Short mmCIF file of C-alpha atoms and ligand atoms in Angstrom, two decimals:
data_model
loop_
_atom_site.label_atom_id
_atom_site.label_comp_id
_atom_site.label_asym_id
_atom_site.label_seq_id
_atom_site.Cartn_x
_atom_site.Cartn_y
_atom_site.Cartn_z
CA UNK A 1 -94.93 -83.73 -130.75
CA UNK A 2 -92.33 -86.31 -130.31
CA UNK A 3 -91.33 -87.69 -133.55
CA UNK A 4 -88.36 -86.12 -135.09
CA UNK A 5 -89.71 -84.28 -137.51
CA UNK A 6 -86.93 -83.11 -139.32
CA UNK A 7 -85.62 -86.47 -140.46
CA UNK A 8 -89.67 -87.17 -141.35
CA UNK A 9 -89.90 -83.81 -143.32
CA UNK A 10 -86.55 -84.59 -145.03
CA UNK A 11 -87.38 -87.82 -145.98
CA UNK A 12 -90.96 -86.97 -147.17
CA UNK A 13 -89.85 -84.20 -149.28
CA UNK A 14 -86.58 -86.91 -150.63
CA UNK A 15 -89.43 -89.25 -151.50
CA UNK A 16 -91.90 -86.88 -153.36
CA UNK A 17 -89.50 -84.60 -155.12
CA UNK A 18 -90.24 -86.36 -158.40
CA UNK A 19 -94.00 -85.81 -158.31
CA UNK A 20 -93.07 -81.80 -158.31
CA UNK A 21 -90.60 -81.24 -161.13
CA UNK A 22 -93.14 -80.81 -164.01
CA UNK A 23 -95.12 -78.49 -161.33
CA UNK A 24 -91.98 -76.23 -160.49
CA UNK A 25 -91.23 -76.05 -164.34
CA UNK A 26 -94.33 -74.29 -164.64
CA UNK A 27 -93.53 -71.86 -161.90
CA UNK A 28 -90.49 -71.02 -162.53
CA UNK A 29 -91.78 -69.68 -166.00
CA UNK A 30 -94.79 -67.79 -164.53
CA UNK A 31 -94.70 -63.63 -164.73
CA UNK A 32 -96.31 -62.26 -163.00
CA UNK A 33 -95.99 -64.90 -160.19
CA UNK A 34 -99.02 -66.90 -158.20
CA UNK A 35 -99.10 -68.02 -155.08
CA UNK A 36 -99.76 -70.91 -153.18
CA UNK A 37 -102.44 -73.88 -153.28
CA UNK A 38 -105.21 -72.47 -155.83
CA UNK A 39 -102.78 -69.57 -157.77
CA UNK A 40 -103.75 -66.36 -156.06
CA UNK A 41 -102.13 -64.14 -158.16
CA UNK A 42 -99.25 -61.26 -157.13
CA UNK A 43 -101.51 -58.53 -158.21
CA UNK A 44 -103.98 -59.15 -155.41
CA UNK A 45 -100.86 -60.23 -152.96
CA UNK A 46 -97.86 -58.25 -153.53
CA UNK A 47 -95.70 -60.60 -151.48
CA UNK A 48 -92.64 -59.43 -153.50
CA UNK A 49 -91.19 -55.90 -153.70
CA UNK A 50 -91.85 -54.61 -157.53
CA UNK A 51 -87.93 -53.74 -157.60
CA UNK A 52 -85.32 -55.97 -156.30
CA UNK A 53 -82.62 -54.48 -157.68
CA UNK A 54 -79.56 -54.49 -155.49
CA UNK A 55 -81.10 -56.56 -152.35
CA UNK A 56 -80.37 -59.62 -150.61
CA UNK A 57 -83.01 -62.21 -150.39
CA UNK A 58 -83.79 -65.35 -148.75
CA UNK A 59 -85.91 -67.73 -149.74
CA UNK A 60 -86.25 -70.13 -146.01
CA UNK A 61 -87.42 -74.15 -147.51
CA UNK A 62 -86.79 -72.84 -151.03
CA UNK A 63 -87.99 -76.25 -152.78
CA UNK A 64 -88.13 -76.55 -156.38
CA UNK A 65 -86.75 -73.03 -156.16
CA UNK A 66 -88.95 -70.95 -158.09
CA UNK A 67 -89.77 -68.06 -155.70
CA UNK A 68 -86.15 -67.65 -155.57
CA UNK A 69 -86.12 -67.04 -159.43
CA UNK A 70 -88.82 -64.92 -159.27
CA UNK A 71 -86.54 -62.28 -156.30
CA UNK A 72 -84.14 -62.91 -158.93
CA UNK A 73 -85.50 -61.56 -161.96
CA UNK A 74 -86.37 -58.89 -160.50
CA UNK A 75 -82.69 -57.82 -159.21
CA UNK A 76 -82.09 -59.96 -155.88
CA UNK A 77 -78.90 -61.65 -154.83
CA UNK A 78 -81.10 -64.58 -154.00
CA UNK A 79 -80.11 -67.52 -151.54
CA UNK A 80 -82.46 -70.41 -151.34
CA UNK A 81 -82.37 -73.11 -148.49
CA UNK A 82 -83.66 -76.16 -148.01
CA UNK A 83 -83.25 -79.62 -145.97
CA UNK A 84 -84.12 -81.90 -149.25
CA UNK A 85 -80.82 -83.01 -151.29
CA UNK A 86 -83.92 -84.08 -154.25
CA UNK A 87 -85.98 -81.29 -153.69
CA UNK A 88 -82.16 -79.10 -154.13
CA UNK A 89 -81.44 -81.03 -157.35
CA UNK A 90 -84.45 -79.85 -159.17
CA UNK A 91 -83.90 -76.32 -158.20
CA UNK A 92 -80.57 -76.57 -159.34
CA UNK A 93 -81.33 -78.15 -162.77
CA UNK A 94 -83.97 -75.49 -163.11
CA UNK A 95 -81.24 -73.10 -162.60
CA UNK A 96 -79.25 -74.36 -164.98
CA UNK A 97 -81.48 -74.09 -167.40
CA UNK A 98 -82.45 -70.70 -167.01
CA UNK A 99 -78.82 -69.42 -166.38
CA UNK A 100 -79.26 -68.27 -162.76
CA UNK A 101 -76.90 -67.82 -160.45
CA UNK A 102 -78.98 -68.26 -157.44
CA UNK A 103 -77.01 -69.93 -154.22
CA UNK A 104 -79.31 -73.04 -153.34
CA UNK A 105 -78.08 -74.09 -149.57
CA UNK A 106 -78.71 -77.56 -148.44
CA UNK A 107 -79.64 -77.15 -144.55
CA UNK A 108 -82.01 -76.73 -141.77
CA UNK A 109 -84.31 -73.47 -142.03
CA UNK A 110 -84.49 -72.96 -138.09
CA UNK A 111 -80.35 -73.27 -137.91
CA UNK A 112 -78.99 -72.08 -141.02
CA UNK A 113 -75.27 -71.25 -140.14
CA UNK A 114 -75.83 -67.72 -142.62
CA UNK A 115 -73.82 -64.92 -140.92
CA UNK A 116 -76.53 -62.78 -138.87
CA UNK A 117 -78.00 -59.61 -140.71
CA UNK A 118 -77.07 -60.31 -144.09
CA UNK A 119 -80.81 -59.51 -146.02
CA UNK A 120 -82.68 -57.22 -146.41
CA UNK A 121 -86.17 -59.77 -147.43
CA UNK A 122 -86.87 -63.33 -146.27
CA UNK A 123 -89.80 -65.07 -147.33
CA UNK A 124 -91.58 -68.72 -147.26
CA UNK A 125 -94.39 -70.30 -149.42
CA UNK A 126 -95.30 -73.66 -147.91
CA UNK A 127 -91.49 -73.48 -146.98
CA UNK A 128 -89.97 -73.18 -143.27
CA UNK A 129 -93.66 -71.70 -142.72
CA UNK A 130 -95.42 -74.63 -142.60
CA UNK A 131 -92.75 -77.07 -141.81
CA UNK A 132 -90.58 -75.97 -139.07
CA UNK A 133 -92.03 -75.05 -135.63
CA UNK A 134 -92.60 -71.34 -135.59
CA UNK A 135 -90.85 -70.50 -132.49
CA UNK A 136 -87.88 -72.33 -133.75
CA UNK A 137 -87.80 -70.74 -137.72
CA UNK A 138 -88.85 -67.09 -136.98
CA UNK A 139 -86.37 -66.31 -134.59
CA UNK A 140 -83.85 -67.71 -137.15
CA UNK A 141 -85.29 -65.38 -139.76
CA UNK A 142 -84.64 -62.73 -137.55
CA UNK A 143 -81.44 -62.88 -136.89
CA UNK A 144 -80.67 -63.09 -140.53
CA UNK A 145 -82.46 -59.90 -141.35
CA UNK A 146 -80.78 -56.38 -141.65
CA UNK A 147 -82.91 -53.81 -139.32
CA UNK A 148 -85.71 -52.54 -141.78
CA UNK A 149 -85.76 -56.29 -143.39
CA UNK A 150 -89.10 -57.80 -144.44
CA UNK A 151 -90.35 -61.39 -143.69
CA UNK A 152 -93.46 -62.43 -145.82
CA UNK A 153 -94.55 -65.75 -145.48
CA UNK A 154 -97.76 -68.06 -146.71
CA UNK A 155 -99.24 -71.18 -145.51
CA UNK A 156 -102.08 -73.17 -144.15
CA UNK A 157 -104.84 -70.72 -142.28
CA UNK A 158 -105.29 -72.77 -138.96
CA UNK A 159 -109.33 -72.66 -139.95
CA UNK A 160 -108.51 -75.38 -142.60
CA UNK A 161 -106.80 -77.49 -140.12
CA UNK A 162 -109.19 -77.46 -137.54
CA UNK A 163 -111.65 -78.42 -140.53
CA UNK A 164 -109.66 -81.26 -141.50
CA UNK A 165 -111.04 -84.68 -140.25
CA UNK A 166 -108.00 -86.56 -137.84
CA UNK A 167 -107.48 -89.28 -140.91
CA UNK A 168 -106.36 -87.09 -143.56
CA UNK A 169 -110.00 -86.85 -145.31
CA UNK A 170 -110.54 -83.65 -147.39
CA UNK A 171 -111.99 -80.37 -145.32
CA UNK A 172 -115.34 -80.23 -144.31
CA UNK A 173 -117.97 -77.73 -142.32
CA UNK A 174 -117.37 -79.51 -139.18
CA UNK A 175 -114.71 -78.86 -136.10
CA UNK A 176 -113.03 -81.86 -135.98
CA UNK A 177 -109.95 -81.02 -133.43
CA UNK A 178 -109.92 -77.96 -130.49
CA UNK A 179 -108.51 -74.39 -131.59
CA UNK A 180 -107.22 -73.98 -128.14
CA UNK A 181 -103.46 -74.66 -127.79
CA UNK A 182 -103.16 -75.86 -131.95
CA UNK A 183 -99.48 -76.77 -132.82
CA UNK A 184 -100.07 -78.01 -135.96
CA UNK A 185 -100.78 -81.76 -137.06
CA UNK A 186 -98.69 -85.10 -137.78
CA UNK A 187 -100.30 -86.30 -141.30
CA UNK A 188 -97.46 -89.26 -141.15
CA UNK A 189 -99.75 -92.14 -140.72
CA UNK A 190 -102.86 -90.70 -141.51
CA UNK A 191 -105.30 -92.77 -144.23
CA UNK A 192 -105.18 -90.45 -146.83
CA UNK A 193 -102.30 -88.57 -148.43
CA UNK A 194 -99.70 -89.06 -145.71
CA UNK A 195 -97.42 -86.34 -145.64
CA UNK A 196 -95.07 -85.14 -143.22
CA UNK A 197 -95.32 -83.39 -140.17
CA UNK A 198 -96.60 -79.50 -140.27
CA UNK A 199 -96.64 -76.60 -137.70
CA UNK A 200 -99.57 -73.74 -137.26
CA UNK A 201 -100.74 -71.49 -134.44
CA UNK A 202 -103.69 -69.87 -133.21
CA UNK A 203 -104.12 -66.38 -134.37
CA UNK A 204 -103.25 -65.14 -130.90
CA UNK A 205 -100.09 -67.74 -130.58
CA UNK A 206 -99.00 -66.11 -133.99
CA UNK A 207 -99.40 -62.47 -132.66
CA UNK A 208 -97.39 -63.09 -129.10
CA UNK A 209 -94.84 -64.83 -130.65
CA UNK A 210 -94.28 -62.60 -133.45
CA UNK A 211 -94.23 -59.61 -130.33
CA UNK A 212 -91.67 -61.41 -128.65
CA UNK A 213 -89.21 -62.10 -131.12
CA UNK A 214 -89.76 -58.12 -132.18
CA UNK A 215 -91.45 -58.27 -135.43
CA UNK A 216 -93.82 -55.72 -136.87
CA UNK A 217 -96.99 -56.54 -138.60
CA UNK A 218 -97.63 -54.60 -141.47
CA UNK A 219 -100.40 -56.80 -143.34
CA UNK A 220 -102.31 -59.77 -142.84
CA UNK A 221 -103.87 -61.23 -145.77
CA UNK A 222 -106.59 -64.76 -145.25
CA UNK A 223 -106.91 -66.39 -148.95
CA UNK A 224 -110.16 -67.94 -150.64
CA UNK A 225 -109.64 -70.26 -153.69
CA UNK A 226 -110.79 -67.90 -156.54
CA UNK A 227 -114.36 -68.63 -158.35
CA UNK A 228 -112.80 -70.40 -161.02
CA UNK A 229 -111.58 -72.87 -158.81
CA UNK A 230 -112.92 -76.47 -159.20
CA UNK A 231 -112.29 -79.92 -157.02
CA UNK A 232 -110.06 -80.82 -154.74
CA UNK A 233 -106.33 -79.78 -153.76
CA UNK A 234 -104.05 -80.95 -150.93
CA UNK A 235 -107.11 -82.21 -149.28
CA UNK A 236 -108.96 -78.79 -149.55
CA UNK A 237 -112.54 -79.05 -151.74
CA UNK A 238 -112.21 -75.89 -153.85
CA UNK A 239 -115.99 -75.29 -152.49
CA UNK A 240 -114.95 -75.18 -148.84
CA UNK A 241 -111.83 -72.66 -149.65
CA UNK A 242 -113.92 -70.29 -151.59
CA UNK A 243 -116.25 -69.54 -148.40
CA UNK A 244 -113.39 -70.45 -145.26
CA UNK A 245 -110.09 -69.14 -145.23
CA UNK A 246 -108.31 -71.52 -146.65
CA UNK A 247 -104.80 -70.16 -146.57
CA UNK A 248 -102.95 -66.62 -144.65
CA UNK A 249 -100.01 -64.50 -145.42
CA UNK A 250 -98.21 -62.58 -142.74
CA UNK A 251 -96.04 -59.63 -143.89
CA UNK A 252 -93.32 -58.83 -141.50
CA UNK A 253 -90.60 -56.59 -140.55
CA UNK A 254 -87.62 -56.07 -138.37
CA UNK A 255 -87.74 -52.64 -136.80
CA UNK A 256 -84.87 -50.38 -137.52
C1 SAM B 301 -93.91 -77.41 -150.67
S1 SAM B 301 -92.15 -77.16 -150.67
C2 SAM B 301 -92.23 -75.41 -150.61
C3 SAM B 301 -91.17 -74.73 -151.36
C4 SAM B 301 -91.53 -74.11 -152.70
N1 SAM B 301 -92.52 -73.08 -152.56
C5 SAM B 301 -91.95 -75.19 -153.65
O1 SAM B 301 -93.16 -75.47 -153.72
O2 SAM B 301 -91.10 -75.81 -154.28
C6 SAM B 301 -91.66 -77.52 -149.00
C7 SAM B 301 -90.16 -77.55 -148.81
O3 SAM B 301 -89.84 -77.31 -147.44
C8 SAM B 301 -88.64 -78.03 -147.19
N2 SAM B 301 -88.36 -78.16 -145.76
C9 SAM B 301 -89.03 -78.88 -144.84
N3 SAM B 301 -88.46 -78.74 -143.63
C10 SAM B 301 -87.38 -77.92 -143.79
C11 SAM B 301 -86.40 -77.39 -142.92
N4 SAM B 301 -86.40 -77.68 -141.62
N5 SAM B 301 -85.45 -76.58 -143.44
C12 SAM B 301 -85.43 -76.28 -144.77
N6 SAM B 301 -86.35 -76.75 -145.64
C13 SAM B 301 -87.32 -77.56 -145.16
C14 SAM B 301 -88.87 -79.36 -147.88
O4 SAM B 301 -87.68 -80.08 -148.08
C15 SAM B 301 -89.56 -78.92 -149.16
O5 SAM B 301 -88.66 -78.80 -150.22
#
């Protein structure tokens, strides 16, 4: 990988903040929350603790910013960063609006210049998770956390990338790049829905690295789309995701 992907990702995310504002009103009003791509909901994910109250959370490529809200109703001290100045804005108008207080942090996920150890929960949807290199952004997230602290983090299962044809055509039932040594994939100048440039590991590169930075796994979860799920999203047929894997959440933490 030898673009600069930072400067891509930034720019990407600068360029399509607009198309996300009506979507991140609608999160940030959700209760309970759902997650990712087809709206898994918190009941069958409990990627947040129930009570809050009194912690400090991160939220690591906080977006439109409404994970952050979410640790915040429910009692966080909640910092949210992110690399996009746009993406930033409509968090903070979002804020605003809904009175929070929450400290939105323009900056780089894998470098963010926090003092080490100062929360007790991290956590990434389509965030830092899928944009920064792994062996860059964990070992950041790490060094933020208290001992005992909690990572959770969701993004693309690596079965849905290896599905995904090379031009940026939606998944099919066919292998279309090796397993073996994945990184992730540069959807810059693909045909279809160019995007930025995205990070993933095999299952095994996941495990080792999360060993040698010292993180505990304490669930793994692989999402479907659920039944009710019809078309297409981010290049993902809803029939393909409700048999494959279409997304995984890893729940972490530091050891005391
Ligand atoms: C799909 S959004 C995910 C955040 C949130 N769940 C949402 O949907 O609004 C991806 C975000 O990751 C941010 N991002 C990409 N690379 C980053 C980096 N190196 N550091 C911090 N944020 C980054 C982008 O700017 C973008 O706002």
């Amino acid at each position: 990988m030898t673009r600069d992907y930072l400067t891509t990702n930034k720019d990407v995310w600068n360029a399509d903040a607009a198309n996300w504002v009506d979507f991140a009103k609608d999160r940030w009003v959700l209760d309970p929350p759902q997650w990712g791509t087809w709206g898994n909901t918190e009941e069958q994910l409990s990627m947040l603790p129930v009570d809050m109250a009194g912690m400090d959370a991160i939220e690591l490529g906080c977006g439109t910013g409404y994970v952050s809200y979410w640790m915040s109703r429910r009692g966080a001290r909640v910092t949210g960063i992110d690399i996009s100045t746009e993406q930033l804005q409509t968090a903070r108008n979002l804020a605003t609006q809904h009175g929070s207080d929450i400290a939105f942090v323009e900056g780089n996920a894998e470098e963010t210049g926090l003092p080490d150890g100062s929360f007790d929960f991290a956590i990434s949807e389509y965030g830092a998770s899928i944009w920064c290199p792994p062996d860059s952004w964990l070992p950041e997230a790490w060094r933020l956390l208290r001992p005992g602290g909690q990572l959770v983090f969701l993004g693309n299962h690596p079965l849905s990338l290896i599905c995904s044809p090379l031009d940026g055509a939606p998944a099919n039932r066919t292998l279309h790049r090796p397993y073996k040594n994945i990184w992730g994939a540069d959807w810059t100048t693909v045909e279809f829905e160019p995007t930025g440039v995205c990070f993933n590991l095999t299952m095994s590169g996941w495990m080792d690295l999360f060993s040698q930075i010292g993180f505990l796994v304490t669930r793994y979860q692989e999402l479907y789309a659920p039944e009710w799920a019809q078309g297409t999203r981010a290049a993902i047929p809803s029939d393909w995701a409700k048999e494959y894997p279409v997304e995984q959440v890893f729940h972490l933490r530091k050891p005391n």
